[in-house]
Amino acid sequence: MTECWRLDDARQTLALASTNGRCPQVIYWGAPLPPGEDLCALSDVSTLDVTGGMLDQNPDLSLCPEAARSFPGQPGLIVRDRDGTPFLPKFRLDHVTQSELTLTVTCVDAANQLTYVADFALDADTHVIAMTARLSADRPLHLHWLAAPVLPAPQHSEEMIDFAGRWCGEFQMNRTAWSPGIRYRENRTGRTGHEHFPGLVVPCKGATNTAGEAYAFHYGWSGGHRMIAEELPDGRRQIQFGHAARMETAAATEFRTAPLYAVYSCDGLNGCAVSFQRHVRDRIVSWTETGRPRPVHYNCWEAVYFKHDLPVLKDIATRAAALGAERFVLDDGWFGQRDDDTSSLSDWEVDPRKYPDGLGPLIGFVHAQGMSFGIWFEPEMINPNSNIHRAHPDWALGAEDQILGRQQKALNMALPEVRDFLYQRISALLSAHPIDYIKWDHNRVLPMPDAAQTRGSYALMDRLRADFPHVEIESCASGGGRIDFGILHRTQRVWLSDSNDALERLKMQHNAALFLPSCVTGSHVGPRKCHTSGRILDIEFRAWVAAQRHMGFEMDPRELTDEEADVLRDVTQWWKNNRDWMDTGDILRLDAADPSVIAEQQLARNGGQFVVFVGKSGTSDQIAPRPLRLTRLEPEARYEVSLRNRKAASHLSRGSLALKDGPVTLSGAALMQNGLTLPWSFPESMWVLEGRRL
């Protein structure tokens, strides 16, 4: 006997089936099926044949694949009794509850007194499916591994895309061919990590940024994850995501995964990207003030580092405001005896040597310049050379002789007394001063993975957000080390990378757009000579790359020439004029014929206007630029397109191009099928095209 269920929206159908009372499996996920489709017949025709060298029946690739049913791949659950005895669960379907857009599957293993629950929630607007798995028992058990509901990967795919990285080199794209066996990635650092972003894209054969079918996944958890993409001996493929193995150090009667967010697209990788961007912006992030324009940041870190001097900071604040900054962020170095990175983390009291009258005079001056004020914390960390470590060495997580990272240890966030102490110190500052922003840093990996640490950090953030709802939080972890949908549920911005090198940022931002909207992605104009790469880049390139996302500055404005200041003011004002529609718009990656070109189109939600950023990352193989096709325009509509920065054309661009003379008007069909040919440009430069529907 087969029972079937389905979830539908305008883009997709997700269908499940249970045969003979076993745990259900996904039998279909893709383009919408007709309302009257016979799902049981679909399940029957999807059954694999049996031949020599196989079992007499193929084990189900269920929501929680079970080793007890001779499943030949990685199981969805590994659990042990209190005495270490391993279980081999065998679940039977108990019941299914369903609404129009939700589905809950409950299965029971009566012999072992285990209950497994899989929850699905489909968002009909963003087309994202959020799913979680829960395990409960009648006695405490030790969990090794629990996967979120397991999904099949498409057979008509030749490769998968996941993301690696490092400090100052986040969101590096890896393409791996499907083959028998496992693509296994596990992050055991205790934070989301630069190295293993918890995302996966599976493009079907022939898919590009703008066309074809694709599937994408993201695990919304900040404490380290495991990803399994496995091709079984019989050819079936499975995708598993969950916490990193052995993250639950204590026995418990209930365990729960973080949400696994999944999306199907019929219009290329951009379909996945837009769904995730909208879901983050409209469903996950809780904004401090709805409708408030995103302010232009100024962060003082690369201007002064630890050398805080009030007259210098006031001078810098004056200059930043004149350039267009609307928020001033005081970075590391304002507390304790913090003259370098070797001391004072966790003390969180204003340094009277640097601020003899407290922070009030600086905050008041910043406000007088028309800017709001933000401040840097690293709450989860502690220096051995600090008053708090000397008073409470037992608050530090890990062994006494552990290897330090940036001269610091992590605090044990699972301890209520640690969270209470941090809340008291942080809330005292927020209560005493008009502060509306925290840059929340996390500069070392943990000495061991522990899910309780992440839950403790979440709890502290949640408490502060509840009591100070006007305070926005940026997630920073040596740059992009803690970026995921779990942390974004509690924050409103992420610091994509500590690299302010515009060339490196151009590539990182392009790849991160598969998951992140513009409004949460911080991007700053760095110094003329980048502090992390040593590369010297033109102010126009640096400014336009920052204008692709939530714009800010992070340099010493005293280094700017008058000409550089004029360029920066101009681009900043352009960003302010366009931020409202860009913040709610979609970032679309374009398929450039020239591999040295990294191009994206940001399209307003109503389709009425767009901007195209065409970055040149290197020297082209050919002399003349190749045409660039746009995407998602109305074929019959007419669009006026202008080259915003045409005055920046080099003297080596000698041709008579219409875009260099003024706007051109073309149909959406022409812009998408023929494209536009831009003027010649040097590497490390950016063309900016503005378009509006007539």
XYZ file of C-alpha atoms in Angstrom:
694
model
C 0.000 0.000 0.000
C 1.284 3.473 -0.893
C 0.231 6.781 0.681
C 1.214 10.092 -0.914
C 1.313 13.795 -0.031
C 2.346 16.957 -1.853
C 3.191 20.616 -1.332
C 2.778 23.083 -4.193
C 3.382 26.662 -5.163
C 3.473 28.406 -8.528
C 7.018 27.212 -9.191
C 7.293 23.688 -7.833
C 5.796 20.497 -6.475
C 7.294 18.454 -3.657
C 5.770 14.966 -3.418
C 6.327 12.295 -0.734
C 5.252 8.675 -0.581
C 5.211 5.978 2.087
C 5.097 2.345 1.000
C 3.790 -0.321 3.369
C 3.964 2.017 6.337
C 7.672 2.828 6.085
C 9.196 6.268 6.646
C 8.222 8.424 3.630
C 10.616 9.389 0.872
C 10.604 12.269 -1.608
C 9.501 10.822 -4.919
C 9.365 14.092 -6.852
C 10.685 17.631 -6.504
C 10.627 19.967 -9.454
C 8.403 21.919 -11.826
C 4.691 21.946 -10.889
C 2.682 18.786 -11.515
C -1.004 18.962 -12.515
C -3.380 19.097 -9.539
C -4.842 15.701 -10.404
C -1.528 13.887 -10.850
C -1.648 10.283 -9.589
C 1.217 10.401 -7.118
C 0.959 6.709 -6.291
C 1.402 5.881 -9.960
C 4.337 8.313 -10.052
C 5.845 6.489 -7.099
C 5.377 3.160 -8.840
C 7.059 4.252 -12.070
C 9.953 5.718 -10.093
C 10.792 2.361 -8.518
C 14.195 1.054 -9.574
C 14.622 -2.289 -11.254
C 16.537 -5.128 -9.593
C 19.244 -7.142 -11.306
C 22.221 -9.313 -10.481
C 24.432 -8.352 -7.572
C 21.645 -6.431 -5.836
C 19.242 -6.981 -2.997
C 15.841 -8.306 -3.990
C 14.393 -4.852 -3.331
C 16.009 -1.405 -3.263
C 15.928 0.169 0.223
C 14.057 3.466 0.391
C 15.963 6.736 0.181
C 13.702 8.001 2.933
C 13.600 11.262 4.867
C 15.836 9.485 7.382
C 17.634 6.642 5.561
C 17.979 3.646 7.888
C 20.902 1.267 8.108
C 18.519 -1.334 9.552
C 16.819 -1.566 6.166
C 20.093 -2.362 4.357
C 20.386 1.186 3.027
C 23.730 1.217 1.171
C 24.627 4.861 1.829
C 25.071 7.193 4.771
C 22.196 6.848 7.272
C 20.198 9.857 8.384
C 20.537 9.026 12.093
C 23.297 7.603 14.283
C 22.401 7.346 17.960
C 23.546 5.362 21.007
C 22.041 4.405 24.343
C 23.485 5.803 27.563
C 25.805 2.806 27.930
C 27.150 3.283 24.388
C 25.053 0.572 22.741
C 24.307 1.648 19.158
C 20.752 1.663 17.889
C 19.696 0.684 14.392
C 16.334 2.477 14.240
C 13.556 1.129 12.048
C 10.793 3.702 11.785
C 7.150 3.113 10.911
C 4.880 5.890 9.751
C 2.612 6.998 12.591
C 0.721 9.932 11.093
C 0.977 12.932 8.769
C -0.586 16.341 9.373
C -0.880 18.792 6.526
C -2.072 22.283 5.714
C -1.877 24.103 2.408
C 1.816 24.958 2.790
C 3.051 22.772 5.664
C 3.573 19.072 6.165
C 4.580 17.205 9.319
C 5.579 13.545 9.156
C 5.735 11.555 12.406
C 7.369 8.124 12.523
C 7.891 5.793 15.477
C 10.334 3.043 16.342
C 8.320 1.233 19.017
C 11.050 -1.260 19.903
C 13.551 1.478 20.779
C 10.953 4.026 21.951
C 12.087 6.619 19.423
C 9.967 9.211 17.616
C 11.146 10.955 14.459
C 9.376 14.080 13.166
C 10.078 15.857 9.878
C 8.568 19.317 9.364
C 8.224 21.047 5.980
C 7.096 24.642 5.396
C 6.820 26.008 1.868
C 6.836 29.781 1.353
C 4.651 30.452 -1.669
C 6.171 33.896 -2.243
C 9.896 33.162 -1.952
C 9.542 29.496 -3.049
C 11.887 28.394 -0.250
C 11.135 25.155 1.591
C 12.294 25.175 5.224
C 12.588 21.747 6.818
C 13.725 20.392 10.163
C 14.034 16.985 11.815
C 13.386 16.116 15.470
C 14.220 12.996 17.451
C 12.736 12.220 20.863
C 13.156 9.257 23.207
C 11.829 8.031 26.528
C 15.306 8.261 28.108
C 18.490 10.278 27.542
C 20.496 9.167 24.504
C 23.811 10.147 22.910
C 23.494 11.607 19.430
C 26.236 11.186 16.861
C 24.382 12.414 13.759
C 20.925 13.626 12.822
C 20.276 14.872 9.300
C 17.614 17.363 8.407
C 15.018 15.693 6.151
C 16.982 14.012 3.379
C 16.300 15.010 -0.208
C 17.211 13.297 -3.467
C 19.581 15.098 -5.846
C 18.676 15.244 -9.558
C 19.911 12.508 -11.860
C 20.253 14.946 -14.770
C 23.083 16.856 -13.117
C 26.774 16.489 -13.866
C 28.247 18.568 -11.052
C 27.626 20.277 -7.745
C 28.777 23.679 -6.525
C 29.846 24.350 -2.962
C 31.874 27.085 -1.317
C 35.236 27.190 0.414
C 37.345 30.107 1.575
C 39.787 31.581 4.022
C 40.380 34.812 5.857
C 40.218 37.609 3.251
C 39.188 35.061 0.626
C 35.621 33.982 1.389
C 33.001 32.478 -0.962
C 35.307 30.657 -3.341
C 33.239 28.499 -5.671
C 34.095 24.786 -6.095
C 32.647 22.663 -8.883
C 32.789 18.912 -8.261
C 31.656 16.259 -10.713
C 29.121 13.709 -9.498
C 30.642 10.243 -9.253
C 29.976 7.099 -7.192
C 30.688 7.848 -3.547
C 30.540 10.897 -1.323
C 31.279 14.586 -1.483
C 31.650 15.029 2.271
C 32.282 18.361 3.954
C 32.356 18.946 7.688
C 33.148 22.084 9.632
C 34.214 21.331 13.191
C 35.514 24.801 14.118
C 32.455 25.692 16.203
C 31.406 28.591 13.996
C 30.008 28.809 10.476
C 33.531 29.242 9.137
C 35.332 30.856 6.227
C 36.316 27.427 4.973
C 32.982 25.606 4.698
C 30.001 27.848 3.948
C 26.894 25.686 4.642
C 25.478 25.911 1.142
C 25.204 23.741 -1.955
C 23.956 24.363 -5.490
C 23.173 21.491 -7.852
C 22.752 22.763 -11.420
C 21.165 20.437 -13.929
C 22.907 19.777 -17.206
C 23.191 22.940 -19.293
C 22.148 25.327 -16.509
C 23.718 28.798 -16.384
C 23.165 31.830 -14.200
C 20.138 32.827 -16.276
C 18.682 29.596 -17.706
C 18.054 25.942 -16.889
C 17.070 23.967 -13.803
C 18.946 24.161 -10.512
C 18.503 23.156 -6.878
C 20.072 24.934 -3.908
C 20.417 24.217 -0.188
C 21.486 26.178 2.876
C 21.793 24.954 6.473
C 20.858 27.778 8.838
C 23.156 27.093 11.782
C 26.169 28.991 13.137
C 28.003 26.227 14.969
C 29.504 24.028 12.267
C 27.788 21.635 9.891
C 28.153 18.414 7.934
C 27.177 18.107 4.275
C 26.862 14.812 2.410
C 26.228 14.656 -1.334
C 26.273 10.960 -2.161
C 25.774 8.894 -5.277
C 24.697 5.373 -4.291
C 25.815 2.214 -6.139
C 22.380 2.027 -7.781
C 22.770 5.594 -9.138
C 20.417 7.404 -6.784
C 21.738 10.540 -5.116
C 21.051 11.999 -1.691
C 21.703 15.348 -0.002
C 22.137 15.471 3.767
C 22.780 18.491 6.007
C 22.977 18.660 9.779
C 25.098 19.798 12.707
C 28.672 18.590 12.607
C 28.861 15.085 14.073
C 29.146 14.691 17.855
C 28.171 18.314 18.465
C 25.759 17.277 21.238
C 28.132 16.452 24.073
C 25.448 15.599 26.640
C 22.825 12.876 26.595
C 19.295 14.183 26.064
C 15.763 13.022 25.363
C 15.224 15.353 22.402
C 17.368 16.598 19.546
C 16.546 18.960 16.716
C 18.302 20.048 13.543
C 18.524 23.623 12.375
C 16.378 24.520 9.370
C 17.543 23.270 6.007
C 16.434 25.786 3.393
C 15.962 24.352 -0.095
C 14.791 25.809 -3.373
C 14.122 24.633 -6.925
C 14.643 26.949 -9.900
C 13.572 26.654 -13.513
C 15.501 29.774 -14.585
C 19.077 29.015 -13.672
C 21.128 29.801 -10.619
C 19.478 33.219 -10.437
C 16.173 31.592 -9.579
C 17.793 30.029 -6.507
C 19.615 33.258 -5.676
C 16.546 35.479 -5.838
C 14.552 33.062 -3.666
C 17.240 33.030 -0.985
C 17.784 36.800 -1.191
C 14.073 37.508 -0.742
C 13.679 34.917 1.992
C 16.542 36.383 4.015
C 15.339 39.945 3.570
C 11.594 39.369 3.989
C 11.335 36.333 6.276
C 14.517 35.819 8.297
C 15.953 39.218 9.221
C 13.971 41.176 11.806
C 14.624 44.817 11.008
C 15.054 47.348 13.794
C 13.006 49.970 11.966
C 10.953 48.941 8.952
C 11.314 51.318 6.024
C 14.386 53.087 7.372
C 16.990 53.615 4.630
C 20.193 51.653 5.129
C 22.749 54.215 6.387
C 26.163 54.734 4.806
C 28.744 53.405 7.262
C 32.034 54.767 8.380
C 34.223 52.313 10.319
C 37.424 53.669 11.866
C 39.367 50.374 12.110
C 41.740 50.780 9.171
C 42.214 54.466 9.975
C 43.386 54.224 13.601
C 43.441 50.538 14.657
C 44.015 50.512 18.457
C 45.316 54.086 18.620
C 42.259 55.960 19.821
C 42.747 59.709 20.172
C 39.645 61.849 20.640
C 40.727 64.883 18.536
C 41.808 62.577 15.709
C 38.544 60.636 15.832
C 36.562 63.886 15.774
C 38.508 65.069 12.733
C 37.900 61.755 10.989
C 34.198 61.852 11.874
C 33.869 65.342 10.404
C 35.492 64.246 7.162
C 33.454 61.027 6.969
C 30.202 62.954 7.371
C 31.260 65.383 4.628
C 31.796 62.417 2.320
C 28.267 61.186 2.993
C 28.604 58.813 5.953
C 25.524 58.443 8.150
C 26.779 56.044 10.825
C 30.121 56.141 12.657
C 31.339 52.802 14.057
C 34.000 52.832 16.776
C 35.960 49.629 16.343
C 38.296 47.626 18.601
C 40.437 49.473 21.160
C 38.011 51.549 23.269
C 37.958 49.367 26.425
C 40.183 47.981 29.184
C 43.896 48.397 28.487
C 43.399 47.489 24.840
C 46.476 48.833 23.010
C 46.865 45.682 20.922
C 45.141 42.309 20.564
C 46.815 40.698 23.596
C 44.663 42.023 26.416
C 41.323 43.094 27.891
C 38.796 41.062 25.907
C 35.789 40.438 28.210
C 36.442 43.462 30.445
C 34.149 45.745 28.391
C 34.656 48.925 30.390
C 35.684 52.173 28.725
C 39.435 52.876 28.853
C 39.824 56.066 30.961
C 43.265 56.743 29.447
C 41.758 57.191 25.979
C 38.332 58.455 27.063
C 38.760 60.274 30.394
C 35.196 61.571 30.184
C 33.784 58.327 28.814
C 32.324 57.830 25.367
C 29.793 60.634 25.739
C 31.894 63.398 24.155
C 32.678 61.323 21.057
C 29.089 60.113 20.677
C 27.759 63.640 21.085
C 30.186 64.950 18.471
C 29.279 62.162 16.025
C 25.581 62.926 16.454
C 26.282 66.624 15.865
C 27.724 65.659 12.463
C 24.414 64.035 11.572
C 25.621 60.454 12.070
C 24.396 57.705 14.381
C 26.882 55.800 16.531
C 27.921 52.146 16.588
C 30.479 50.231 18.602
C 32.551 47.046 18.399
C 32.290 44.087 20.786
C 33.642 40.564 20.751
C 31.428 39.163 23.515
C 32.205 35.445 23.191
C 35.969 35.870 23.641
C 38.382 36.453 26.519
C 42.083 37.294 26.749
C 44.084 35.487 29.453
C 45.471 38.958 30.141
C 42.187 40.436 31.353
C 40.586 41.205 34.692
C 37.740 38.794 34.053
C 40.027 35.876 33.186
C 42.023 36.483 36.326
C 38.806 36.483 38.357
C 37.054 33.639 36.517
C 39.511 31.381 34.671
C 36.828 28.683 34.799
C 34.688 30.733 32.408
C 37.028 29.981 29.518
C 36.039 27.149 27.196
C 38.561 24.344 26.766
C 41.771 23.210 28.391
C 44.083 25.542 30.265
C 46.962 24.721 27.889
C 44.977 25.133 24.681
C 46.433 26.855 21.638
C 45.390 30.484 21.639
C 43.978 32.259 18.621
C 44.724 35.978 18.286
C 45.933 35.763 21.887
C 42.483 34.790 23.107
C 40.233 31.997 24.283
C 36.489 31.545 23.934
C 34.115 32.036 26.834
C 31.854 29.132 27.712
C 28.567 30.516 26.437
C 26.656 27.504 27.761
C 27.119 28.866 31.304
C 24.223 31.127 32.400
C 26.560 33.163 34.611
C 28.752 33.979 31.606
C 25.772 35.131 29.561
C 24.454 37.179 32.499
C 27.821 38.892 32.939
C 28.080 39.748 29.251
C 24.515 41.017 29.182
C 25.200 43.287 32.161
C 28.344 44.795 30.633
C 26.871 45.308 27.163
C 23.465 46.523 28.342
C 25.101 49.012 30.708
C 26.786 50.711 27.759
C 23.662 50.571 25.574
C 21.556 52.006 28.393
C 23.982 54.823 29.159
C 24.470 56.047 25.590
C 22.441 56.525 22.390
C 24.048 53.633 20.516
C 22.098 52.023 17.679
C 24.607 49.550 16.247
C 26.902 46.742 17.401
C 29.622 45.217 15.291
C 29.694 41.748 16.918
C 32.994 40.010 16.184
C 34.209 36.409 16.689
C 37.924 36.165 15.935
C 38.912 32.606 16.741
C 37.659 29.087 16.207
C 36.516 27.117 19.237
C 38.790 24.602 20.963
C 36.124 21.960 20.407
C 32.745 21.832 18.652
C 29.786 22.069 21.012
C 26.226 22.888 20.007
C 25.572 24.346 23.473
C 28.060 27.112 22.702
C 26.073 28.256 19.682
C 22.773 28.029 21.538
C 24.280 30.157 24.335
C 25.442 32.822 21.881
C 22.013 32.842 20.267
C 20.405 33.256 23.699
C 22.560 36.290 24.541
C 21.787 37.930 21.204
C 18.089 37.203 21.597
C 18.041 38.760 25.062
C 19.817 41.909 23.903
C 17.577 42.213 20.842
C 14.480 41.895 23.033
C 15.610 44.593 25.467
C 17.213 46.921 22.901
C 15.094 46.439 19.773
C 16.440 49.637 18.185
C 20.034 48.324 18.158
C 21.158 46.753 14.906
C 23.792 43.991 15.009
C 26.383 43.133 12.401
C 27.783 39.599 12.363
C 31.543 39.650 11.883
C 33.909 36.749 12.491
C 37.322 37.769 11.183
C 35.179 38.947 8.299
C 32.992 36.213 6.815
C 33.482 33.473 9.399
C 29.901 33.554 10.719
C 27.497 34.100 7.847
C 24.407 31.904 7.746
C 20.642 32.193 8.015
C 20.754 31.233 11.712
C 22.835 34.256 12.674
C 20.850 36.463 10.289
C 17.722 35.613 12.273
C 19.355 37.705 15.020
C 21.342 40.295 13.049
C 20.754 42.775 10.248
C 24.122 42.861 8.495
C 27.101 40.625 7.803
C 30.688 41.658 7.224
C 31.494 39.627 4.131
C 35.261 39.758 4.487
C 38.047 41.599 6.276
C 39.451 42.277 2.818
C 38.645 45.764 1.594
C 40.448 44.985 -1.664
C 37.830 45.883 -4.268
C 39.075 43.295 -6.757
C 38.744 40.502 -4.211
C 35.415 41.899 -3.027
C 34.045 41.956 -6.583
C 34.434 38.177 -6.821
C 33.253 37.426 -3.282
C 30.145 39.569 -3.580
C 29.268 37.942 -6.901
C 29.296 34.451 -5.402
C 27.713 35.439 -2.074
C 24.734 36.856 -4.001
C 23.596 33.263 -4.543
C 22.474 33.421 -0.903
C 22.590 37.010 0.403
C 20.660 40.166 -0.530
C 22.312 43.530 -0.978
C 20.781 45.083 2.134
C 22.567 42.771 4.602
C 25.940 42.563 2.844
C 28.392 45.160 4.130
C 30.908 46.506 1.609
C 33.331 49.336 2.338
C 35.612 51.622 0.349
C 39.052 50.738 1.651
C 42.370 52.599 1.672
C 44.190 53.521 -1.524
C 46.726 50.787 -0.720
C 44.790 47.835 0.659
C 45.994 46.793 4.109
C 45.376 43.080 3.521
C 46.604 42.646 -0.072
C 48.958 45.572 -0.680
C 47.155 46.237 -3.964
C 46.668 49.852 -5.041
C 43.321 50.493 -6.720
C 41.636 53.547 -8.205
C 39.065 55.320 -6.047
C 36.332 54.957 -8.658
C 36.698 51.171 -8.788
C 36.775 50.940 -5.004
C 33.698 53.151 -4.668
C 31.560 51.361 -7.266
C 32.362 47.928 -5.836
C 31.223 49.142 -2.401
C 28.092 50.622 -3.997
C 27.054 47.146 -5.126
C 26.029 46.290 -1.554
C 25.386 48.050 1.782
C 27.888 50.834 1.276
C 30.435 52.209 3.706
C 33.959 53.583 4.069
C 36.822 52.052 6.043
C 39.932 54.108 5.472
C 41.566 57.237 6.806
C 39.700 60.004 4.965
C 42.687 62.285 5.550
C 44.549 60.364 2.825
C 42.081 61.390 0.102
C 43.006 63.947 -2.512
C 40.390 66.506 -3.456
C 39.700 64.599 -6.674
C 39.312 61.285 -4.809
C 36.967 62.906 -2.289
C 34.832 64.285 -5.116
C 34.559 60.835 -6.719
C 33.639 59.219 -3.417
C 31.000 61.863 -2.646
C 29.512 61.428 -6.110
C 29.239 57.638 -5.914
C 27.939 57.809 -2.343
C 25.214 60.236 -3.336
C 24.297 57.974 -6.265
C 23.986 55.060 -3.834
C 21.773 57.104 -1.505
C 19.550 58.090 -4.418
C 19.084 54.437 -5.405
C 19.322 52.511 -2.149
C 15.602 52.220 -1.496
C 14.850 50.187 -4.607
C 18.237 48.403 -4.583
C 17.720 47.224 -0.998
C 14.485 45.509 -2.014
C 15.634 44.500 -5.504
C 17.070 41.264 -6.853
C 20.742 40.634 -7.608
C 21.041 38.685 -10.863
C 24.355 37.189 -11.919
C 24.949 37.678 -15.638
C 26.593 35.161 -17.966
C 29.516 37.115 -19.386
C 31.167 35.737 -22.527
C 34.478 37.211 -21.364
C 35.818 35.295 -18.319
C 37.618 38.442 -17.120
C 34.236 40.183 -16.681
C 32.201 39.761 -13.495
C 28.803 41.283 -14.147
C 25.537 41.517 -12.280
C 22.194 43.183 -12.845
C 20.253 44.570 -9.902
C 16.578 44.738 -10.836
C 13.880 46.620 -8.927
C 11.138 44.448 -7.484
C 8.584 46.025 -9.847
C 10.906 45.650 -12.842
C 10.817 49.380 -13.565
C 14.523 50.098 -13.248
C 17.848 48.350 -13.041
C 21.559 48.910 -12.694
C 24.234 46.720 -14.240
C 27.696 46.554 -12.673
C 30.310 45.277 -15.127
C 33.577 44.628 -13.293
C 36.817 43.917 -15.119
C 38.872 41.532 -12.991
C 41.720 40.962 -15.443
C 42.977 41.406 -18.981
C 40.675 40.084 -21.702
C 41.922 37.554 -24.229
C 40.385 39.502 -27.097
C 40.852 43.162 -28.034
C 37.271 44.408 -28.118
C 34.716 43.746 -25.356
C 32.145 41.053 -26.059
C 28.413 41.854 -25.845
C 26.807 41.426 -22.438
C 23.267 40.055 -22.318
C 20.854 41.285 -19.674
C 18.137 39.169 -18.059
C 14.584 39.155 -16.640
C 13.360 42.159 -18.641
C 9.974 42.374 -20.356
C 10.635 41.460 -24.005
C 8.065 43.887 -25.424
C 8.874 46.802 -23.118
C 11.307 49.540 -24.098
C 14.142 50.576 -21.796
C 16.310 53.660 -21.702
C 19.869 52.650 -20.842
C 22.701 55.037 -19.989
C 26.334 54.626 -19.003
C 26.485 56.340 -15.596
C 30.263 56.734 -15.506
C 30.977 57.263 -19.207
C 33.285 60.173 -18.350
C 35.678 57.605 -16.906
C 36.384 56.125 -20.353
C 40.106 55.832 -21.056
C 41.758 57.736 -23.902
C 42.463 54.279 -25.332
C 38.719 53.832 -25.851
C 38.694 55.607 -29.226
C 35.542 54.298 -30.909
C 32.260 56.133 -31.385
C 29.879 54.157 -29.205
C 26.325 55.263 -28.592
C 26.629 54.588 -24.854
C 29.528 57.041 -24.635
C 27.374 59.809 -26.116
C 24.209 59.369 -24.069
C 21.229 57.109 -23.403
C 20.048 54.464 -25.854
C 16.551 52.991 -26.063
C 16.021 49.308 -26.838
C 13.453 46.616 -26.237
C 13.856 44.122 -23.456
C 14.169 41.414 -26.115
C 17.099 43.211 -27.751
C 18.845 43.760 -24.423
C 18.445 40.105 -23.475
C 19.148 38.487 -26.854
C 21.685 40.822 -28.437
C 23.005 42.521 -25.343
C 25.130 45.646 -25.094
C 28.730 46.194 -26.116
C 30.539 48.429 -23.649
C 33.589 50.625 -24.230
C 37.063 49.197 -23.840
C 38.399 49.418 -20.285
C 41.468 48.642 -18.221
C 41.491 45.738 -15.765
C 40.386 46.630 -12.232
C 37.687 48.985 -13.427
C 33.894 49.059 -13.420
C 31.234 50.178 -15.882
C 27.858 51.140 -14.408
C 24.757 50.993 -16.621
C 21.452 52.468 -15.492
C 18.177 51.421 -17.076
C 14.541 52.362 -16.710
C 11.401 51.033 -18.334
C 9.622 53.615 -20.491
